[in-house]
Amino acid sequence: MIRDIEKIVITRGAISDRVRAIGEAITSNLINVDDEQEIVLVAVMTGSLIFVADLMRHLPMKIRIQLMTASSYIGKSTQSNNDPMIGKLPDVKGRHVLLVDDILDSGKTLTRIRQELEEMQPKSIQSCVLLRKKIDSAMDVPCEYVGFEIEDEFVVGYGLDHDGYYRNFPDIGVICP
Ligand code: IMP
Ligand code: MG
């Protein structure tokens, strides 16, 4: 697997430091939400699998995890499909929601999920992604917490895949063409 990685973009050490900092930022913001700060953490599978597992351990408040699925790539493609397929969403009416995904690319996935969650009238909603590509479509999407801004290239590792592979690579890198 390691032979397929052309270069490492973010090391596991840098990821770990940043995830801790995001956890602290979320915690200090949500601490002011109200006394009963129960949060519904909606995690977009499968890309956010490792990120959410690490992040939640830096969130000391009362949390329920709700997993949902979305996919915007077909097979070996490295281009987002126009119309992401969104799975069943949890009921978040009247709840404080933290929506967590791996990466903002075209932005269509997070935009659609957030819209559908907002229609359920949660008490509050915030989004968090580990990575955001430095392209207009990704920058235009409302997102309260962003781990790293990256160049517009296809990355794998730390949960992100290509054709289902490389999610278990511990750093974030670019695969050989
Ligand atoms: P968007 O809807 O185009 O923003 O795409 C978001 C989804 O596509 C993410 O949740 C990822 O699962 C996937 N994705 C986008 N860019 C990459 C990438 O560079 N590597 C791996 N997956 C990606
Ligand atoms: Mg995804």
Coordinates of N, CA and C and ligand atoms in Angstrom, one line a residue:
M1 N 0.8 -1.2 0.0 CA 0.0 0.0 0.0 C 0.9 1.3 0.0
I2 N 1.9 1.3 0.9 CA 2.7 2.4 1.0 C 3.4 2.8 -0.3
R3 N 3.7 1.7 -1.1 CA 4.3 2.0 -2.4 C 3.5 2.8 -3.4
D4 N 2.2 2.8 -3.2 CA 1.3 3.5 -4.1 C 1.2 5.0 -3.7
I5 N 1.7 5.4 -2.5 CA 1.6 6.8 -2.0 C 2.8 7.6 -2.6
E6 N 2.4 8.6 -3.4 CA 3.4 9.4 -4.1 C 4.1 10.4 -3.1
K7 N 3.2 11.0 -2.3 CA 3.8 12.0 -1.3 C 2.8 12.1 -0.2
I8 N 3.3 12.4 1.0 CA 2.5 12.6 2.1 C 2.2 14.1 2.3
V9 N 0.9 14.4 2.4 CA 0.5 15.8 2.5 C 0.3 16.2 3.9
I10 N -0.2 15.4 4.8 CA -0.3 15.7 6.2 C 0.1 14.4 7.0
T11 N 1.0 14.6 7.9 CA 1.4 13.5 8.7 C 0.5 13.1 9.8
R12 N 0.6 11.9 10.4 CA -0.3 11.5 11.5 C -0.1 12.4 12.7
G13 N 1.1 12.9 12.9 CA 1.3 13.7 14.1 C 0.6 15.1 13.9
A14 N 0.7 15.6 12.7 CA 0.0 16.9 12.5 C -1.5 16.7 12.6
I15 N -2.0 15.6 12.1 CA -3.5 15.3 12.2 C -3.9 15.2 13.6
S16 N -3.1 14.5 14.4 CA -3.5 14.3 15.8 C -3.5 15.6 16.6
D17 N -2.5 16.5 16.3 CA -2.5 17.8 17.0 C -3.7 18.6 16.6
R18 N -4.0 18.6 15.3 CA -5.1 19.5 14.8 C -6.5 19.0 15.3
V19 N -6.6 17.6 15.4 CA -7.9 17.1 15.8 C -8.2 17.5 17.3
R20 N -7.1 17.4 18.1 CA -7.2 17.9 19.5 C -7.7 19.3 19.5
A21 N -7.1 20.2 18.7 CA -7.4 21.6 18.7 C -8.8 21.8 18.3
I22 N -9.3 21.1 17.3 CA -10.7 21.2 16.8 C -11.6 20.8 17.9
G23 N -11.3 19.7 18.6 CA -12.1 19.3 19.7 C -12.2 20.3 20.8
E24 N -11.1 21.0 21.1 CA -11.1 22.1 22.1 C -12.0 23.3 21.7
A25 N -11.9 23.6 20.4 CA -12.7 24.7 19.8 C -14.1 24.4 19.9
I26 N -14.5 23.2 19.5 CA -15.9 22.8 19.5 C -16.4 22.8 21.0
T27 N -15.6 22.3 21.9 CA -16.0 22.2 23.3 C -16.2 23.6 23.8
S28 N -15.3 24.6 23.6 CA -15.5 25.9 24.2 C -16.7 26.6 23.5
N29 N -17.0 26.3 22.3 CA -18.2 27.0 21.7 C -19.5 26.3 22.2
L30 N -19.5 25.0 22.3 CA -20.8 24.4 22.7 C -21.0 24.4 24.2
I31 N -20.0 24.7 25.0 CA -20.2 24.9 26.4 C -21.2 26.0 26.7
N32 N -21.2 27.0 25.8 CA -22.2 28.1 26.0 C -23.6 27.8 25.5
V33 N -23.8 26.7 24.8 CA -25.0 26.5 24.2 C -26.2 26.5 25.2
D34 N -26.2 25.6 26.1 CA -27.1 25.6 27.3 C -26.6 24.6 28.3
D35 N -27.3 24.5 29.4 CA -26.9 23.6 30.5 C -26.9 22.1 30.1
E36 N -28.0 21.8 29.4 CA -28.1 20.4 29.0 C -27.5 20.2 27.6
Q37 N -26.1 20.3 27.6 CA -25.5 20.3 26.3 C -25.4 18.9 25.7
E38 N -26.5 18.3 25.4 CA -26.4 17.0 24.7 C -26.3 17.3 23.2
I39 N -25.3 16.7 22.6 CA -25.1 16.9 21.2 C -25.4 15.7 20.4
V40 N -26.0 15.8 19.2 CA -26.1 14.7 18.3 C -25.0 14.9 17.3
L41 N -24.0 13.9 17.3 CA -23.0 14.0 16.3 C -23.3 13.2 15.1
V42 N -23.6 13.8 14.0 CA -24.0 13.1 12.8 C -22.7 12.9 11.9
A43 N -22.3 11.7 11.8 CA -21.0 11.4 11.1 C -21.3 10.8 9.7
V44 N -20.7 11.4 8.7 CA -21.0 10.9 7.3 C -20.0 9.8 7.0
M45 N -20.5 8.6 6.8 CA -19.7 7.5 6.5 C -19.5 7.3 5.0
T46 N -18.4 6.8 4.6 CA -17.4 6.1 5.4 C -16.2 6.9 5.7
G47 N -16.1 8.0 5.0 CA -14.8 8.8 5.0 C -14.5 9.4 6.3
S48 N -15.5 9.7 7.2 CA -15.2 10.3 8.4 C -14.9 9.3 9.6
L49 N -14.9 8.0 9.2 CA -14.8 7.0 10.2 C -13.7 7.2 11.3
I50 N -12.5 7.5 10.8 CA -11.3 7.6 11.7 C -11.3 9.0 12.4
F51 N -11.7 10.0 11.6 CA -11.7 11.3 12.1 C -12.7 11.4 13.3
V52 N -13.9 10.9 13.1 CA -14.9 11.1 14.1 C -14.5 10.2 15.3
A53 N -13.9 9.1 15.1 CA -13.5 8.3 16.3 C -12.4 9.0 17.1
D54 N -11.5 9.7 16.5 CA -10.5 10.5 17.2 C -11.1 11.8 17.8
L55 N -11.9 12.5 17.0 CA -12.5 13.7 17.4 C -13.4 13.6 18.7
M56 N -14.2 12.6 18.7 CA -15.2 12.4 19.8 C -14.5 12.2 21.1
R57 N -13.3 11.7 21.1 CA -12.6 11.5 22.4 C -12.0 12.8 22.9
H58 N -12.1 13.9 22.1 CA -11.7 15.2 22.6 C -12.9 16.1 22.9
L59 N -14.1 15.4 22.9 CA -15.3 16.1 23.3 C -15.9 15.6 24.6
P60 N -15.8 16.3 25.6 CA -16.2 15.8 26.9 C -17.7 15.8 27.3
M61 N -18.5 16.5 26.4 CA -19.9 16.7 26.8 C -20.7 15.4 26.4
K62 N -22.0 15.5 26.8 CA -22.8 14.3 26.5 C -23.1 14.2 25.0
I63 N -22.8 13.1 24.4 CA -22.9 13.0 22.9 C -23.6 11.7 22.5
R64 N -24.5 11.8 21.5 CA -24.9 10.6 20.9 C -24.4 10.6 19.4
I65 N -23.9 9.4 19.0 CA -23.4 9.3 17.6 C -24.4 8.8 16.7
Q66 N -24.6 9.4 15.6 CA -25.6 8.9 14.6 C -24.8 8.8 13.3
L67 N -24.7 7.6 12.8 CA -23.9 7.4 11.5 C -24.9 7.4 10.3
M68 N -24.5 8.0 9.3 CA -25.3 8.0 8.0 C -24.3 7.9 6.9
T69 N -24.9 7.5 5.7 CA -24.0 7.3 4.6 C -24.2 8.3 3.5
A70 N -23.1 8.6 2.8 CA -23.2 9.4 1.6 C -22.1 8.9 0.6
S71 N -22.4 8.9 -0.7 CA -21.3 8.6 -1.6 C -21.5 9.4 -2.9
S72 N -20.4 10.0 -3.3 CA -20.4 10.8 -4.5 C -19.4 10.4 -5.6
Y73 N -18.7 9.3 -5.3 CA -17.8 8.7 -6.3 C -18.3 7.4 -6.8
I74 N -18.1 7.1 -8.1 CA -18.4 5.8 -8.6 C -17.2 5.1 -9.0
G75 N -17.0 3.9 -8.4 CA -15.8 3.1 -8.7 C -14.5 3.8 -8.6
K76 N -13.6 3.7 -9.6 CA -12.3 4.2 -9.5 C -12.2 5.7 -9.8
S77 N -13.3 6.4 -10.0 CA -13.2 7.8 -10.4 C -12.6 8.7 -9.3
T78 N -12.0 9.7 -9.6 CA -11.5 10.7 -8.6 C -12.2 12.0 -8.8
Q79 N -13.4 12.0 -9.5 CA -14.2 13.2 -9.7 C -15.5 13.0 -8.9
S80 N -15.9 14.0 -8.2 CA -17.2 13.9 -7.5 C -18.3 13.7 -8.5
N81 N -19.2 12.8 -8.2 CA -20.4 12.6 -9.0 C -21.3 13.8 -8.7
N82 N -22.1 14.2 -9.7 CA -22.9 15.4 -9.5 C -23.9 15.3 -8.4
D83 N -24.5 14.1 -8.3 CA -25.6 14.0 -7.4 C -25.3 13.0 -6.3
P84 N -24.8 13.5 -5.1 CA -24.5 12.5 -4.1 C -25.6 11.7 -3.6
M85 N -25.4 10.4 -3.3 CA -26.4 9.6 -2.8 C -26.4 9.7 -1.3
I86 N -27.5 10.1 -0.7 CA -27.6 10.4 0.8 C -28.5 9.3 1.4
G87 N -27.9 8.7 2.4 CA -28.7 7.6 3.1 C -29.7 8.2 4.1
K88 N -30.3 7.4 4.9 CA -31.3 7.8 5.9 C -30.7 8.7 7.0
L89 N -31.3 9.8 7.3 CA -30.8 10.8 8.3 C -31.5 10.6 9.6
P90 N -30.8 10.8 10.7 CA -31.4 10.7 12.0 C -32.4 11.8 12.3
D91 N -33.4 11.7 13.1 CA -34.3 12.8 13.5 C -33.5 13.7 14.5
V92 N -33.4 15.0 14.1 CA -32.6 15.9 14.9 C -33.5 17.1 15.4
K93 N -34.8 16.9 15.3 CA -35.7 18.0 15.7 C -35.4 18.4 17.1
G94 N -35.2 19.7 17.3 CA -35.0 20.2 18.7 C -33.6 19.9 19.3
R95 N -32.7 19.3 18.5 CA -31.4 18.9 19.1 C -30.3 19.8 18.6
H96 N -29.2 19.8 19.4 CA -28.0 20.5 18.9 C -27.2 19.5 18.1
V97 N -26.9 19.9 16.9 CA -26.3 18.9 15.9 C -24.8 19.4 15.5
L98 N -23.9 18.4 15.5 CA -22.6 18.6 15.0 C -22.5 17.6 13.8
L99 N -22.4 18.2 12.6 CA -22.3 17.4 11.4 C -20.8 17.2 11.0
V100 N -20.3 16.0 10.9 CA -18.9 15.7 10.7 C -18.6 15.0 9.4
D101 N -17.8 15.5 8.5 CA -17.4 14.8 7.3 C -15.9 14.9 7.1
D102 N -15.4 14.1 6.2 CA -14.0 14.0 6.0 C -13.5 15.2 5.2
I103 N -14.1 15.6 4.1 CA -13.5 16.6 3.2 C -14.6 17.3 2.4
L104 N -14.3 18.6 2.2 CA -15.2 19.4 1.3 C -14.5 19.6 0.0
D105 N -15.2 19.1 -1.1 CA -14.6 19.2 -2.4 C -15.6 20.0 -3.3
S106 N -16.5 19.4 -3.9 CA -17.5 20.2 -4.7 C -18.5 20.8 -3.7
G107 N -18.6 20.3 -2.5 CA -19.4 20.9 -1.4 C -20.9 20.3 -1.5
K108 N -21.2 19.6 -2.5 CA -22.6 19.2 -2.7 C -23.1 18.2 -1.6
T109 N -22.2 17.4 -1.1 CA -22.6 16.4 -0.1 C -23.0 17.1 1.2
L110 N -22.1 17.9 1.7 CA -22.3 18.6 3.0 C -23.5 19.6 2.8
T111 N -23.6 20.3 1.7 CA -24.7 21.2 1.5 C -26.0 20.5 1.6
R112 N -26.1 19.4 0.9 CA -27.4 18.7 0.9 C -27.8 18.1 2.2
I113 N -26.8 17.5 2.9 CA -27.1 16.9 4.2 C -27.5 18.0 5.2
R114 N -26.8 19.1 5.2 CA -27.1 20.2 6.1 C -28.5 20.7 5.9
Q115 N -28.8 20.9 4.6 CA -30.1 21.4 4.3 C -31.2 20.5 4.8
E116 N -31.0 19.2 4.6 CA -32.1 18.2 5.0 C -32.2 18.2 6.5
L117 N -31.0 18.3 7.2 CA -31.1 18.4 8.7 C -31.7 19.6 9.2
E118 N -31.4 20.8 8.5 CA -32.0 22.1 8.9 C -33.5 22.0 8.8
E119 N -34.0 21.3 7.8 CA -35.5 21.2 7.6 C -36.2 20.5 8.8
M120 N -35.4 19.8 9.5 CA -36.0 19.1 10.7 C -36.0 20.0 11.9
Q121 N -35.6 21.2 11.7 CA -35.6 22.2 12.8 C -34.8 21.8 14.1
P122 N -33.5 21.6 13.9 CA -32.7 21.3 15.1 C -32.5 22.6 15.9
K123 N -32.1 22.5 17.2 CA -31.9 23.7 18.0 C -30.8 24.5 17.5
S124 N -29.7 23.8 17.1 CA -28.6 24.4 16.4 C -27.9 23.4 15.6
I125 N -27.1 23.9 14.6 CA -26.3 23.0 13.7 C -25.0 23.7 13.4
Q126 N -24.0 22.9 13.5 CA -22.6 23.3 13.1 C -22.0 22.1 12.3
S127 N -21.1 22.5 11.3 CA -20.4 21.5 10.5 C -19.0 21.5 10.8
C128 N -18.4 20.3 10.7 CA -16.9 20.2 10.9 C -16.4 19.2 9.9
V129 N -15.3 19.7 9.2 CA -14.6 18.8 8.2 C -13.1 18.7 8.5
L130 N -12.5 17.6 8.3 CA -11.1 17.6 8.5 C -10.3 18.3 7.4
L131 N -10.8 18.2 6.2 CA -10.1 18.8 5.0 C -11.0 19.7 4.2
R132 N -10.4 20.7 3.6 CA -11.2 21.5 2.7 C -10.3 21.9 1.5
K133 N -10.7 21.6 0.3 CA -9.9 21.9 -0.9 C -10.0 23.4 -1.1
K134 N -8.8 24.0 -1.6 CA -8.8 25.4 -1.8 C -9.4 25.7 -3.2
I135 N -10.7 25.4 -3.3 CA -11.4 25.8 -4.6 C -12.7 26.5 -4.1
D136 N -13.3 27.3 -5.0 CA -14.4 28.1 -4.7 C -15.6 27.3 -4.2
S137 N -15.9 26.2 -4.9 CA -17.0 25.4 -4.5 C -17.0 24.9 -3.0
A138 N -15.8 24.6 -2.6 CA -15.6 24.1 -1.2 C -15.6 25.3 -0.2
M139 N -15.0 26.4 -0.6 CA -14.9 27.5 0.3 C -16.2 28.2 0.5
D140 N -17.2 28.0 -0.4 CA -18.5 28.7 -0.3 C -19.5 28.0 0.6
V141 N -19.1 26.8 1.1 CA -20.1 26.0 1.9 C -19.9 26.4 3.4
P142 N -21.0 26.8 4.0 CA -20.8 27.1 5.5 C -20.3 26.0 6.3
C143 N -19.2 26.2 7.0 CA -18.6 25.1 7.8 C -17.8 25.8 8.9
E144 N -18.2 25.5 10.1 CA -17.7 26.2 11.3 C -16.3 25.8 11.7
Y145 N -16.0 24.5 11.4 CA -14.7 24.0 11.8 C -14.0 23.2 10.7
V146 N -12.8 23.7 10.3 CA -12.0 23.1 9.2 C -10.7 22.7 9.7
G147 N -10.3 21.5 9.5 CA -9.0 21.0 10.0 C -7.8 21.6 9.2
F148 N -7.8 21.3 7.9 CA -6.7 21.8 7.1 C -7.3 22.2 5.7
E149 N -6.7 23.2 5.2 CA -7.0 23.6 3.8 C -5.9 22.9 2.9
I150 N -6.3 22.2 1.9 CA -5.4 21.5 1.0 C -5.5 21.9 -0.4
E151 N -4.5 21.6 -1.2 CA -4.5 21.9 -2.7 C -5.6 21.0 -3.3
D152 N -6.0 21.4 -4.5 CA -7.0 20.6 -5.2 C -6.4 19.4 -5.8
E153 N -6.1 18.4 -5.0 CA -5.7 17.1 -5.5 C -6.3 16.0 -4.7
F154 N -6.4 14.8 -5.3 CA -7.1 13.7 -4.7 C -6.3 13.1 -3.6
V155 N -6.8 13.1 -2.4 CA -6.0 12.5 -1.3 C -6.7 11.3 -0.7
V156 N -5.8 10.4 -0.1 CA -6.3 9.2 0.6 C -5.7 9.1 1.9
G157 N -6.2 8.2 2.7 CA -5.6 7.9 4.1 C -6.5 8.5 5.2
Y158 N -6.2 8.0 6.4 CA -7.0 8.5 7.6 C -8.5 8.5 7.3
G159 N -9.0 7.4 6.7 CA -10.4 7.3 6.4 C -10.8 7.6 5.0
L160 N -10.0 8.4 4.3 CA -10.4 8.7 2.9 C -9.9 7.6 1.9
D161 N -10.7 7.3 1.0 CA -10.4 6.2 0.1 C -10.2 6.5 -1.4
H162 N -9.7 5.6 -2.1 CA -9.8 5.6 -3.6 C -10.3 4.2 -3.9
D163 N -11.5 4.1 -4.5 CA -12.1 2.9 -4.9 C -12.2 1.9 -3.7
G164 N -12.4 2.5 -2.5 CA -12.5 1.7 -1.3 C -11.2 1.4 -0.6
Y165 N -10.1 1.6 -1.2 CA -8.8 1.3 -0.6 C -8.2 2.5 0.1
Y166 N -7.1 2.2 0.9 CA -6.2 3.2 1.5 C -6.8 3.9 2.7
R167 N -8.0 3.5 3.2 CA -8.6 4.2 4.3 C -7.8 4.0 5.6
N168 N -7.1 2.8 5.6 CA -6.3 2.4 6.7 C -4.9 3.0 6.7
F169 N -4.5 3.8 5.7 CA -3.2 4.5 5.7 C -3.2 5.6 6.7
P170 N -2.3 5.6 7.7 CA -2.4 6.5 8.8 C -2.1 8.0 8.6
D171 N -1.4 8.3 7.5 CA -1.2 9.7 7.1 C -2.2 10.1 6.0
I172 N -2.2 11.3 5.6 CA -2.9 11.7 4.4 C -2.0 12.0 3.2
G173 N -2.2 11.3 2.1 CA -1.2 11.4 1.0 C -1.9 11.4 -0.3
V174 N -1.1 11.5 -1.4 CA -1.6 11.5 -2.8 C -1.1 10.2 -3.4
I175 N -1.9 9.5 -4.1 CA -1.5 8.2 -4.7 C -0.9 8.5 -6.1
C176 N 0.0 7.6 -6.5 CA 0.7 7.7 -7.8 C -0.4 7.7 -8.9
P177 N -0.2 8.4 -10.0 CA -1.2 8.4 -11.0 C -1.3 7.1 -11.7
Ligands
IMP1 P1 -18.2 16.8 -2.3 O1 -19.7 16.5 -2.3 O2 -17.7 16.9 -3.8 O3 -17.8 17.9 -1.5 O4 -17.5 15.5 -1.9 C1 -17.5 15.1 -0.7 C2 -17.2 13.6 -0.5 O5 -16.4 13.1 -1.6 C3 -16.4 13.4 0.7 O6 -17.3 13.1 1.8 C4 -15.5 12.3 0.3 O7 -16.0 11.1 0.8 C5 -15.3 12.3 -1.1 N1 -14.1 13.0 -1.6 C6 -13.9 14.3 -2.1 N2 -12.7 14.6 -2.4 C7 -11.9 13.5 -2.0 C8 -10.5 13.2 -2.0 O8 -9.7 14.0 -2.4 N3 -10.2 11.9 -1.6 C9 -11.1 11.0 -1.2 N4 -12.4 11.3 -1.1 C10 -12.8 12.5 -1.5
MG2 MG -17.6 11.1 2.2

